[in-house]
Short mmCIF file of C-alpha atoms and ligand atoms in Angstrom, two decimals:
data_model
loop_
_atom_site.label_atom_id
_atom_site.label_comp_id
_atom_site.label_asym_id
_atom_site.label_seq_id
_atom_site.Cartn_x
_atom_site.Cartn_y
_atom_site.Cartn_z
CA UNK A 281 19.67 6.02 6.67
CA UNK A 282 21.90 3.72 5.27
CA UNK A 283 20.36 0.89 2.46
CA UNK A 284 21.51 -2.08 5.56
CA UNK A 285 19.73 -0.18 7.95
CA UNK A 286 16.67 -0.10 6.15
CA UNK A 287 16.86 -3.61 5.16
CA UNK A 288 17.60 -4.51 9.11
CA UNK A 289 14.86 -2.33 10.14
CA UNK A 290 11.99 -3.97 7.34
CA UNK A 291 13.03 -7.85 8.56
CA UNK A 292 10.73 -9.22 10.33
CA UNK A 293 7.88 -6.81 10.36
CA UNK A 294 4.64 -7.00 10.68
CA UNK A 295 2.49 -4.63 8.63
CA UNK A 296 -0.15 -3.30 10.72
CA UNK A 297 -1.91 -0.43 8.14
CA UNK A 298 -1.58 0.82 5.35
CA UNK A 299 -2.68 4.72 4.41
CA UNK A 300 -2.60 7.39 2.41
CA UNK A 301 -1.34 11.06 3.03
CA UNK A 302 -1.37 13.57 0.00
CA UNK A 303 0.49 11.70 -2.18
CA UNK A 304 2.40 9.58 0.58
CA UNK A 305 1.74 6.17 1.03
CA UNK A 306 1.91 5.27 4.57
CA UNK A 307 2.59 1.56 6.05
CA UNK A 308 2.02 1.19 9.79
CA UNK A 309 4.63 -1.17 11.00
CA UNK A 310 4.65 -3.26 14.56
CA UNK A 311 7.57 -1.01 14.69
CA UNK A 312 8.48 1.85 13.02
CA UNK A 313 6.86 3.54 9.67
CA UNK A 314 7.35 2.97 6.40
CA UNK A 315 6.60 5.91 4.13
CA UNK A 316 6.61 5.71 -0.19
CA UNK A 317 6.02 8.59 -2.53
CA UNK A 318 5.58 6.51 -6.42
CA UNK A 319 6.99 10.04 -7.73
CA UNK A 320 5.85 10.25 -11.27
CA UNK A 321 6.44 6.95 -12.93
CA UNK A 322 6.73 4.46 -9.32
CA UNK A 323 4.03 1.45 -9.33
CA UNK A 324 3.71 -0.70 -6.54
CA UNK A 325 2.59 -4.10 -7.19
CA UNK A 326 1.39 -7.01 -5.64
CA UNK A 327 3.13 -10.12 -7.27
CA UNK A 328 1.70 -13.11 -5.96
CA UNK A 329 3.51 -16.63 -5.85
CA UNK A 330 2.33 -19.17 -8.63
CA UNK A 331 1.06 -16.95 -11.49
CA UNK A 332 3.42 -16.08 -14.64
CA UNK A 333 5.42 -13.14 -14.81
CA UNK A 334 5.08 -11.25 -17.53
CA UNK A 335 7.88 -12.29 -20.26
CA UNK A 336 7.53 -8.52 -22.06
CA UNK A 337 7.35 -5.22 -21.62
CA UNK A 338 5.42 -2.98 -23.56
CA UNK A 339 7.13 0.42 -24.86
CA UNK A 340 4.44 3.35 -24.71
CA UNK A 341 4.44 4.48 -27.82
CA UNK A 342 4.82 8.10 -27.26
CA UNK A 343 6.89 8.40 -24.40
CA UNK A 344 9.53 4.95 -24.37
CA UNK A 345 8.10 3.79 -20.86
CA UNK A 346 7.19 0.48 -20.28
CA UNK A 347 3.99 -1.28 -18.99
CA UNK A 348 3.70 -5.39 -18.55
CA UNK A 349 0.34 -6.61 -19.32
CA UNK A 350 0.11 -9.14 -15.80
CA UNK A 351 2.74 -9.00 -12.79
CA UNK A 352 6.19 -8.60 -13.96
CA UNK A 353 9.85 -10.25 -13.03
CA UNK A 354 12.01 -8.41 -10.99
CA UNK A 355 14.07 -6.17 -13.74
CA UNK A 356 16.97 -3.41 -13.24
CA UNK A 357 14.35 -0.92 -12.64
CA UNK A 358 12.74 -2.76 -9.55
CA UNK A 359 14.29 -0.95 -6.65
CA UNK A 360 12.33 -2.37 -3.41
CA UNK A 361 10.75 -5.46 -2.68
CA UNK A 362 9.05 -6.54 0.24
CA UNK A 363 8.89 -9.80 0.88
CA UNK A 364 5.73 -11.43 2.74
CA UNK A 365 5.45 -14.24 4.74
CA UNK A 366 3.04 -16.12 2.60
CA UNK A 367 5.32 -15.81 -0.59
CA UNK A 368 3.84 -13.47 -2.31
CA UNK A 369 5.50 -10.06 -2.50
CA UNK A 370 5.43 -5.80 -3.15
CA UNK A 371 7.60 -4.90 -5.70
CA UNK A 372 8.10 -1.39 -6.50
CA UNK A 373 9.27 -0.50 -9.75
CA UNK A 374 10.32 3.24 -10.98
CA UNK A 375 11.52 4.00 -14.41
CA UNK A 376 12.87 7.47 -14.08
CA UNK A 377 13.44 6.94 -9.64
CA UNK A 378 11.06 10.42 -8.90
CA UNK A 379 10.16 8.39 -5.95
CA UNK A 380 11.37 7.33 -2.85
CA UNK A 381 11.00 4.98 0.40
CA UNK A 382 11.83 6.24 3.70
CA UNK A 383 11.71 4.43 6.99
CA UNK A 384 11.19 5.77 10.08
CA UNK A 385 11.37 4.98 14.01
CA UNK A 386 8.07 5.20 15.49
CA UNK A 387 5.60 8.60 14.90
CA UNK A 388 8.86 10.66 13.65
CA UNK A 389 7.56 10.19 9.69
CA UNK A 390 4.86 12.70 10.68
CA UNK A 391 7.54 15.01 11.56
CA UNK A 392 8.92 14.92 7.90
CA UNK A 393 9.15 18.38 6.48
CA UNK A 394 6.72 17.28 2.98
CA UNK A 395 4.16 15.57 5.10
CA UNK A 396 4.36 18.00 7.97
CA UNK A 397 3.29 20.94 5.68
CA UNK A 398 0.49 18.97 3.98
CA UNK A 399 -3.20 20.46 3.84
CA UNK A 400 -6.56 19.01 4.65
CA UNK A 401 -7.48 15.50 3.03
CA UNK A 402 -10.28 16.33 0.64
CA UNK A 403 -11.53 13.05 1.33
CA UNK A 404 -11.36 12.76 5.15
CA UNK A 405 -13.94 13.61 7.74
CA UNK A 406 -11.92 16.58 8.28
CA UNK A 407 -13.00 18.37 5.09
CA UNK A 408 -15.73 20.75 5.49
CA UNK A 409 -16.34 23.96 4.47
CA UNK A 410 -14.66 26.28 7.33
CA UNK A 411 -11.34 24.39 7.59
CA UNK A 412 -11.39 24.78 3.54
CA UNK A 413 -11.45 28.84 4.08
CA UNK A 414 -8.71 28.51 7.32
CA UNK A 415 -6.69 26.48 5.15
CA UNK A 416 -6.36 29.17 2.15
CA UNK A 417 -6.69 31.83 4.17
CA UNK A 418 -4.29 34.97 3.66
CA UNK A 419 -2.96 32.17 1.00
CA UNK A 420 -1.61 34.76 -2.03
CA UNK A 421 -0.56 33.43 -5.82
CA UNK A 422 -2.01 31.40 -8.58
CA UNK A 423 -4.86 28.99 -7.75
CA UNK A 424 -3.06 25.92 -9.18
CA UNK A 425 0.50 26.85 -7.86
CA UNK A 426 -1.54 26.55 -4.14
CA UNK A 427 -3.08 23.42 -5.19
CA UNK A 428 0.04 21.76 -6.18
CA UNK A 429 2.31 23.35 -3.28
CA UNK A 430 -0.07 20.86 -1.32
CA UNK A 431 -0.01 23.37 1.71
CA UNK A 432 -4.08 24.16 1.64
CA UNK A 433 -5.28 21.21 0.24
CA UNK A 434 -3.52 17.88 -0.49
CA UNK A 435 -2.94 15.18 -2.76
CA UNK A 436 -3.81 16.86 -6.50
CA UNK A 437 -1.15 16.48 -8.92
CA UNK A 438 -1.02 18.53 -11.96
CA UNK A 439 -3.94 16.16 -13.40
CA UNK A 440 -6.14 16.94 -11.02
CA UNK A 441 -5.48 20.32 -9.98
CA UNK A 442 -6.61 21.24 -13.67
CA UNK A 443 -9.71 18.80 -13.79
CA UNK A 444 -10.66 20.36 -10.26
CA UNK A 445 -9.97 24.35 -11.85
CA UNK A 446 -12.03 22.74 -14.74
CA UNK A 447 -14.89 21.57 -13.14
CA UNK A 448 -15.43 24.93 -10.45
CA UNK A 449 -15.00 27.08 -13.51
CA UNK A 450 -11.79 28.36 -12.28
CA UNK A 451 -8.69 29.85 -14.75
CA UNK A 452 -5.50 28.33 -13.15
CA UNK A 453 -3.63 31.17 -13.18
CA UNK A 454 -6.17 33.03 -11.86
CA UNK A 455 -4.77 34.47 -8.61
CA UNK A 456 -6.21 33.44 -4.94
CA UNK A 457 -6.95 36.42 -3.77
CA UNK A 458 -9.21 37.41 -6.95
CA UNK A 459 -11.30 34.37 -6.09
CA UNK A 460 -14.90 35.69 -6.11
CA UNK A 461 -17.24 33.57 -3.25
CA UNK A 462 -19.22 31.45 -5.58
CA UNK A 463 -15.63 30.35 -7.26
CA UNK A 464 -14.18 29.25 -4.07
CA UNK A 465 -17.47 27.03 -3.31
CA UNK A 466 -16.66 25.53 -6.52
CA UNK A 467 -13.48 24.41 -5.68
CA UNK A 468 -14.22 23.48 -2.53
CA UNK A 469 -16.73 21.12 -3.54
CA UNK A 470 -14.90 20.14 -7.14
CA UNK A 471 -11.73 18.62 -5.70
CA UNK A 472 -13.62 15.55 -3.77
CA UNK A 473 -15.56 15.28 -6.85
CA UNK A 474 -12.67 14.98 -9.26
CA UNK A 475 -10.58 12.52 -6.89
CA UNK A 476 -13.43 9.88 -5.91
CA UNK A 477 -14.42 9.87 -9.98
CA UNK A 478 -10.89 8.80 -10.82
CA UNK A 479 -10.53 6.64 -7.32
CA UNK A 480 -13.52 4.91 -8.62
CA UNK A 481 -12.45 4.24 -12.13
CA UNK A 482 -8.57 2.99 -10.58
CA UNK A 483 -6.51 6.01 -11.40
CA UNK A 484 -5.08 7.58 -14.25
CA UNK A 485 -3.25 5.95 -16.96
CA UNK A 486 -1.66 8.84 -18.34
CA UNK A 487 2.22 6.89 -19.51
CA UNK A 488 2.72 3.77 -17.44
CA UNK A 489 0.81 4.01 -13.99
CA UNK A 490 -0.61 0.38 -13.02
CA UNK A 491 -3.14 -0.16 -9.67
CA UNK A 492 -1.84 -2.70 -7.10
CA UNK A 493 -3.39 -5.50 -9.25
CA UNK A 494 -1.17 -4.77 -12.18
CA UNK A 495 -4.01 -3.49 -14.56
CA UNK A 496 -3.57 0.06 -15.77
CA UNK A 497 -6.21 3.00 -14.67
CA UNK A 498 -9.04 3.33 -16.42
CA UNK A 499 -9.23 7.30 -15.32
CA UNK A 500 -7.85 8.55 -18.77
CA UNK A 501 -11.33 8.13 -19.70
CA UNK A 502 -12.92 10.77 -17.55
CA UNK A 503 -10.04 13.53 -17.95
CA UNK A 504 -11.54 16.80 -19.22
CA UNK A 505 -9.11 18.51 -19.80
CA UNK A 506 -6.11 17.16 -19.00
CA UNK A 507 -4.00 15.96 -21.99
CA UNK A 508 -7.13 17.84 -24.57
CA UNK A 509 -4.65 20.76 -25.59
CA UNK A 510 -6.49 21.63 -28.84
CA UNK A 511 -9.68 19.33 -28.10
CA UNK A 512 -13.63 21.08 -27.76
CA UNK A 513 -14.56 21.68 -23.77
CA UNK A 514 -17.26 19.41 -23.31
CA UNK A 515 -18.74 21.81 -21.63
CA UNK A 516 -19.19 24.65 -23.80
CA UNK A 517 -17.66 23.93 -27.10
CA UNK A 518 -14.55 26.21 -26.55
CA UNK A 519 -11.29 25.15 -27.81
CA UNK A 520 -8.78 24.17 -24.73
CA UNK A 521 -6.05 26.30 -24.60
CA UNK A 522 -2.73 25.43 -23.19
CA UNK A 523 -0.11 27.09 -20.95
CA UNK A 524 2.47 27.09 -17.89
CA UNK A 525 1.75 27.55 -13.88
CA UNK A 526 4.29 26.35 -11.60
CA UNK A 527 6.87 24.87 -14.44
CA UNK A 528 4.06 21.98 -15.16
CA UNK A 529 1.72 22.31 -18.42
CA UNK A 530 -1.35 23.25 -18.07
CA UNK A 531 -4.63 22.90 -19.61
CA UNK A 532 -8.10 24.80 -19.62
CA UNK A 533 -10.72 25.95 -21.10
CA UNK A 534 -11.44 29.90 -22.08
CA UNK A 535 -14.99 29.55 -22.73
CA UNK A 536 -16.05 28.41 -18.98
CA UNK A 537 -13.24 28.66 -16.59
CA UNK A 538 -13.54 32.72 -15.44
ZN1 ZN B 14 -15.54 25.18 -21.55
#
Protein backbone atom coordinates (compact mmCIF):
# COMPACT_ATOMS: atom_id res chain seq x y z
CA UNK A 1 0.00 0.00 0.00
CA UNK A 2 1.10 3.18 -0.94
CA UNK A 3 1.83 6.05 2.14
CA UNK A 4 -1.54 8.23 0.24
CA UNK A 5 -3.47 5.28 0.41
CA UNK A 6 -3.01 4.74 3.89
CA UNK A 7 -3.47 8.26 4.75
CA UNK A 8 -6.91 8.20 2.48
CA UNK A 9 -7.92 5.07 4.06
CA UNK A 10 -7.21 6.43 8.11
CA UNK A 11 -9.38 9.93 7.30
CA UNK A 12 -12.24 9.95 8.76
CA UNK A 13 -12.36 6.85 10.84
CA UNK A 14 -13.86 5.91 13.57
CA UNK A 15 -11.98 3.65 15.98
CA UNK A 16 -14.18 1.03 17.14
CA UNK A 17 -11.51 -1.40 19.36
CA UNK A 18 -8.54 -1.64 20.11
CA UNK A 19 -6.62 -5.26 20.85
CA UNK A 20 -3.85 -7.10 21.23
CA UNK A 21 -2.50 -10.20 19.23
CA UNK A 22 1.03 -11.62 20.19
CA UNK A 23 2.82 -8.73 19.85
CA UNK A 24 0.35 -6.98 17.29
CA UNK A 25 -1.60 -4.23 18.24
CA UNK A 26 -4.89 -4.35 16.65
CA UNK A 27 -7.35 -1.19 16.02
CA UNK A 28 -10.86 -2.09 14.90
CA UNK A 29 -11.88 0.54 12.46
CA UNK A 30 -15.70 1.43 11.20
CA UNK A 31 -13.88 0.29 8.20
CA UNK A 32 -11.03 -1.55 7.67
CA UNK A 33 -8.11 -2.65 10.31
CA UNK A 34 -5.38 -1.06 11.44
CA UNK A 35 -2.59 -3.32 12.63
CA UNK A 36 1.00 -1.93 14.59
CA UNK A 37 3.91 -4.06 15.68
CA UNK A 38 6.23 -1.22 18.16
CA UNK A 39 9.22 -3.61 16.92
CA UNK A 40 11.90 -3.17 19.47
CA UNK A 41 12.23 0.48 20.25
CA UNK A 42 8.31 1.81 18.80
CA UNK A 43 6.18 3.68 21.68
CA UNK A 44 2.86 4.75 21.07
CA UNK A 45 1.69 7.65 22.90
CA UNK A 46 -1.19 9.47 23.75
CA UNK A 47 -0.39 13.30 23.48
CA UNK A 48 -3.19 15.19 24.64
CA UNK A 49 -4.00 18.92 23.60
CA UNK A 50 -3.05 21.64 26.30
CA UNK A 51 -0.22 20.02 28.33
CA UNK A 52 3.64 20.87 27.53
CA UNK A 53 5.65 18.89 25.36
CA UNK A 54 8.57 17.83 26.56
CA UNK A 55 11.48 20.43 25.50
CA UNK A 56 14.36 17.40 25.99
CA UNK A 57 15.20 14.23 25.39
CA UNK A 58 17.02 12.14 27.58
CA UNK A 59 20.06 9.97 26.09
CA UNK A 60 20.11 6.42 27.90
CA UNK A 61 23.18 6.27 29.11
CA UNK A 62 24.25 2.95 27.91
CA UNK A 63 22.69 2.54 24.76
CA UNK A 64 22.27 6.48 23.01
CA UNK A 65 18.33 6.10 22.88
CA UNK A 66 16.22 8.65 23.98
CA UNK A 67 13.29 8.86 26.50
CA UNK A 68 11.22 12.37 27.24
CA UNK A 69 10.19 12.63 30.75
CA UNK A 70 6.14 13.85 29.79
CA UNK A 71 4.58 13.72 26.11
CA UNK A 72 6.97 14.78 23.54
CA UNK A 73 6.85 17.17 20.18
CA UNK A 74 6.62 15.62 17.06
CA UNK A 75 10.56 15.01 16.12
CA UNK A 76 12.25 13.28 12.88
CA UNK A 77 11.77 10.03 14.49
CA UNK A 78 7.86 10.32 14.83
CA UNK A 79 6.65 8.36 11.87
CA UNK A 80 2.65 8.11 12.37
CA UNK A 81 0.27 10.20 13.95
CA UNK A 82 -3.24 9.83 14.31
CA UNK A 83 -5.11 12.55 14.71
CA UNK A 84 -8.46 12.50 16.92
CA UNK A 85 -11.35 14.39 16.74
CA UNK A 86 -11.13 15.93 20.13
CA UNK A 87 -7.48 17.28 19.51
CA UNK A 88 -5.65 15.17 21.19
CA UNK A 89 -3.57 12.66 19.24
CA UNK A 90 -1.38 8.95 18.89
CA UNK A 91 1.91 9.54 17.98
CA UNK A 92 4.13 6.75 17.30
CA UNK A 93 7.66 7.23 17.59
CA UNK A 94 10.54 4.52 16.59
CA UNK A 95 14.17 5.18 16.95
CA UNK A 96 15.73 2.37 15.04
CA UNK A 97 11.95 1.78 12.63
CA UNK A 98 11.83 -2.33 13.81
CA UNK A 99 8.21 -1.61 13.62
CA UNK A 100 5.60 -1.14 11.34
CA UNK A 101 1.80 -0.04 10.60
CA UNK A 102 -0.21 -1.84 8.17
CA UNK A 103 -3.75 -1.17 7.11
CA UNK A 104 -6.03 -3.42 5.95
CA UNK A 105 -9.61 -3.74 4.16
CA UNK A 106 -11.97 -5.41 6.36
CA UNK A 107 -11.03 -9.11 8.22
CA UNK A 108 -8.00 -9.59 5.58
CA UNK A 109 -5.30 -8.46 8.58
CA UNK A 110 -6.13 -11.87 10.07
CA UNK A 111 -5.01 -13.36 6.94
CA UNK A 112 -1.44 -11.81 7.39
CA UNK A 113 1.19 -14.47 7.24
CA UNK A 114 2.85 -13.27 11.14
CA UNK A 115 -0.53 -13.12 12.71
CA UNK A 116 -1.94 -16.07 10.85
CA UNK A 117 0.76 -18.43 12.32
CA UNK A 118 0.43 -17.05 15.87
CA UNK A 119 -0.20 -19.53 18.92
CA UNK A 120 -2.66 -19.51 21.75
CA UNK A 121 -2.98 -16.17 23.87
CA UNK A 122 -1.64 -17.13 27.26
CA UNK A 123 -3.95 -14.74 28.60
CA UNK A 124 -7.24 -15.50 26.78
CA UNK A 125 -10.04 -17.82 27.75
CA UNK A 126 -8.62 -20.02 25.23
CA UNK A 127 -5.59 -21.09 27.31
CA UNK A 128 -5.99 -24.23 29.12
CA UNK A 129 -4.10 -27.04 29.59
CA UNK A 130 -5.01 -29.41 26.44
CA UNK A 131 -4.78 -26.72 23.73
CA UNK A 132 -1.21 -25.95 25.52
CA UNK A 133 -0.11 -29.80 24.66
CA UNK A 134 -2.01 -29.55 20.85
CA UNK A 135 -0.23 -26.46 20.39
CA UNK A 136 3.48 -27.94 21.00
CA UNK A 137 2.69 -31.02 19.93
CA UNK A 138 5.20 -32.96 17.53
CA UNK A 139 6.85 -29.27 18.03
CA UNK A 140 10.91 -30.33 17.77
CA UNK A 141 13.98 -27.72 18.77
CA UNK A 142 15.02 -25.57 21.62
CA UNK A 143 12.35 -24.52 24.15
CA UNK A 144 13.02 -20.76 23.73
CA UNK A 145 13.54 -20.86 19.86
CA UNK A 146 9.54 -22.27 20.03
CA UNK A 147 8.65 -19.63 22.38
CA UNK A 148 9.97 -16.86 20.36
CA UNK A 149 8.95 -18.40 16.80
CA UNK A 150 5.46 -17.45 18.43
CA UNK A 151 3.88 -20.55 16.60
CA UNK A 152 2.79 -22.54 20.06
CA UNK A 153 2.40 -19.86 22.24
CA UNK A 154 2.36 -16.08 21.58
CA UNK A 155 3.43 -12.81 22.54
CA UNK A 156 6.95 -13.55 24.70
CA UNK A 157 9.81 -11.69 23.52
CA UNK A 158 13.23 -12.65 24.42
CA UNK A 159 12.48 -11.02 28.03
CA UNK A 160 9.98 -13.09 28.76
CA UNK A 161 10.64 -16.24 27.15
CA UNK A 162 13.73 -16.39 29.65
CA UNK A 163 11.77 -15.13 32.83
CA UNK A 164 9.04 -17.84 31.82
CA UNK A 165 12.18 -20.78 31.25
CA UNK A 166 13.27 -19.17 34.63
CA UNK A 167 10.43 -19.46 36.62
CA UNK A 168 9.26 -23.43 35.32
CA UNK A 169 12.84 -24.38 35.96
CA UNK A 170 13.46 -24.87 32.37
CA UNK A 171 17.25 -24.55 30.51
CA UNK A 172 16.44 -22.61 27.25
CA UNK A 173 18.25 -24.58 25.15
CA UNK A 174 16.93 -27.45 26.47
CA UNK A 175 15.24 -29.22 23.54
CA UNK A 176 11.21 -29.78 23.33
CA UNK A 177 11.11 -33.03 22.96
CA UNK A 178 13.38 -33.75 26.20
CA UNK A 179 10.72 -31.90 28.15
CA UNK A 180 9.96 -34.23 31.11
CA UNK A 181 5.86 -33.86 32.23
CA UNK A 182 6.30 -31.91 35.37
CA UNK A 183 8.59 -29.30 33.15
CA UNK A 184 5.98 -28.75 30.64
CA UNK A 185 3.29 -27.99 33.56
CA UNK A 186 5.72 -25.47 34.54
CA UNK A 187 5.71 -23.68 31.56
CA UNK A 188 2.42 -23.96 30.95
CA UNK A 189 1.45 -22.33 34.00
CA UNK A 190 4.78 -19.86 34.17
CA UNK A 191 4.11 -17.88 31.00
CA UNK A 192 0.60 -16.24 32.31
CA UNK A 193 2.40 -15.74 35.44
CA UNK A 194 5.37 -13.88 34.04
CA UNK A 195 3.16 -11.66 31.54
CA UNK A 196 0.27 -10.44 34.05
CA UNK A 197 3.36 -9.60 36.75
CA UNK A 198 4.93 -7.28 34.21
CA UNK A 199 1.25 -6.20 32.68
CA UNK A 200 0.61 -5.20 36.18
CA UNK A 201 3.71 -3.27 36.92
CA UNK A 202 3.30 -1.35 33.03
CA UNK A 203 5.91 -3.20 31.09
CA UNK A 204 9.45 -3.38 30.85
CA UNK A 205 11.78 -0.55 30.73
CA UNK A 206 14.65 -2.28 29.47
CA UNK A 207 16.28 1.05 26.92
CA UNK A 208 13.48 3.45 26.07
CA UNK A 209 9.96 1.66 26.16
CA UNK A 210 7.22 4.22 27.59
CA UNK A 211 3.26 2.97 28.38
CA UNK A 212 0.56 4.96 26.52
CA UNK A 213 0.73 7.61 29.31
CA UNK A 214 4.30 8.47 28.56
CA UNK A 215 5.80 7.09 31.90
CA UNK A 216 8.36 4.35 31.46
CA UNK A 217 7.62 0.54 32.80
CA UNK A 218 8.22 -0.16 36.01
CA UNK A 219 8.76 -4.13 35.02
CA UNK A 220 12.68 -3.86 35.15
CA UNK A 221 12.05 -4.32 38.69
CA UNK A 222 10.68 -7.82 38.68
CA UNK A 223 13.13 -9.29 35.87
CA UNK A 224 14.94 -12.37 37.21
CA UNK A 225 16.96 -12.99 35.05
CA UNK A 226 16.84 -11.04 32.28
CA UNK A 227 19.67 -8.44 31.98
CA UNK A 228 21.46 -10.42 35.56
CA UNK A 229 24.36 -11.99 33.36
CA UNK A 230 26.79 -12.45 36.28
CA UNK A 231 24.12 -11.58 39.14
CA UNK A 232 23.09 -14.51 42.16
CA UNK A 233 19.61 -16.47 41.08
CA UNK A 234 17.36 -15.40 43.63
CA UNK A 235 16.34 -18.51 43.77
CA UNK A 236 19.12 -20.62 44.66
CA UNK A 237 22.19 -18.55 44.93
CA UNK A 238 23.74 -19.79 41.56
CA UNK A 239 25.56 -17.44 39.44
CA UNK A 240 23.47 -16.63 36.02
CA UNK A 241 25.16 -17.73 33.21
CA UNK A 242 24.83 -16.28 29.81
CA UNK A 243 24.51 -17.59 26.23
CA UNK A 244 22.85 -17.62 22.59
CA UNK A 245 19.37 -19.40 21.35
CA UNK A 246 17.88 -18.15 18.30
CA UNK A 247 20.63 -15.19 17.55
CA UNK A 248 19.12 -13.26 20.82
CA UNK A 249 21.17 -13.39 24.29
CA UNK A 250 20.13 -15.31 26.67
CA UNK A 251 20.12 -15.60 30.29
CA UNK A 252 19.62 -18.42 33.03
CA UNK A 253 20.38 -19.87 35.80
CA UNK A 254 22.50 -23.40 36.21
CA UNK A 255 21.64 -24.03 39.67
CA UNK A 256 17.63 -24.39 39.11
CA UNK A 257 16.70 -24.40 35.53
CA UNK A 258 17.20 -28.49 34.60
ZN1 LIG B 1 18.73 -20.57 40.36
Amino acid sequence: MKPEDFIRGLKGRRIRSLDRRGKYLIFQLDKGTLVGHLGMTGQLTYWRKGIKDSPVFVKHPLTGLQKTPSQHAIDKHTHLLLNLDNGDRLQYRDIRQFGHWRLFKKDEWSLHPSLKKLGLEPLGPQYTWARFQTAFAGRRGKIKALLLSQGPVAGLGNIYADEALHAAGILPMKRAENLTGPQWRALFRAIPRVLKKALSRGGTTFSDFRGADGRPGRGARVLRVYGRFGKKCFRCGAGLKKTRVSQRTTVYCPGCQK
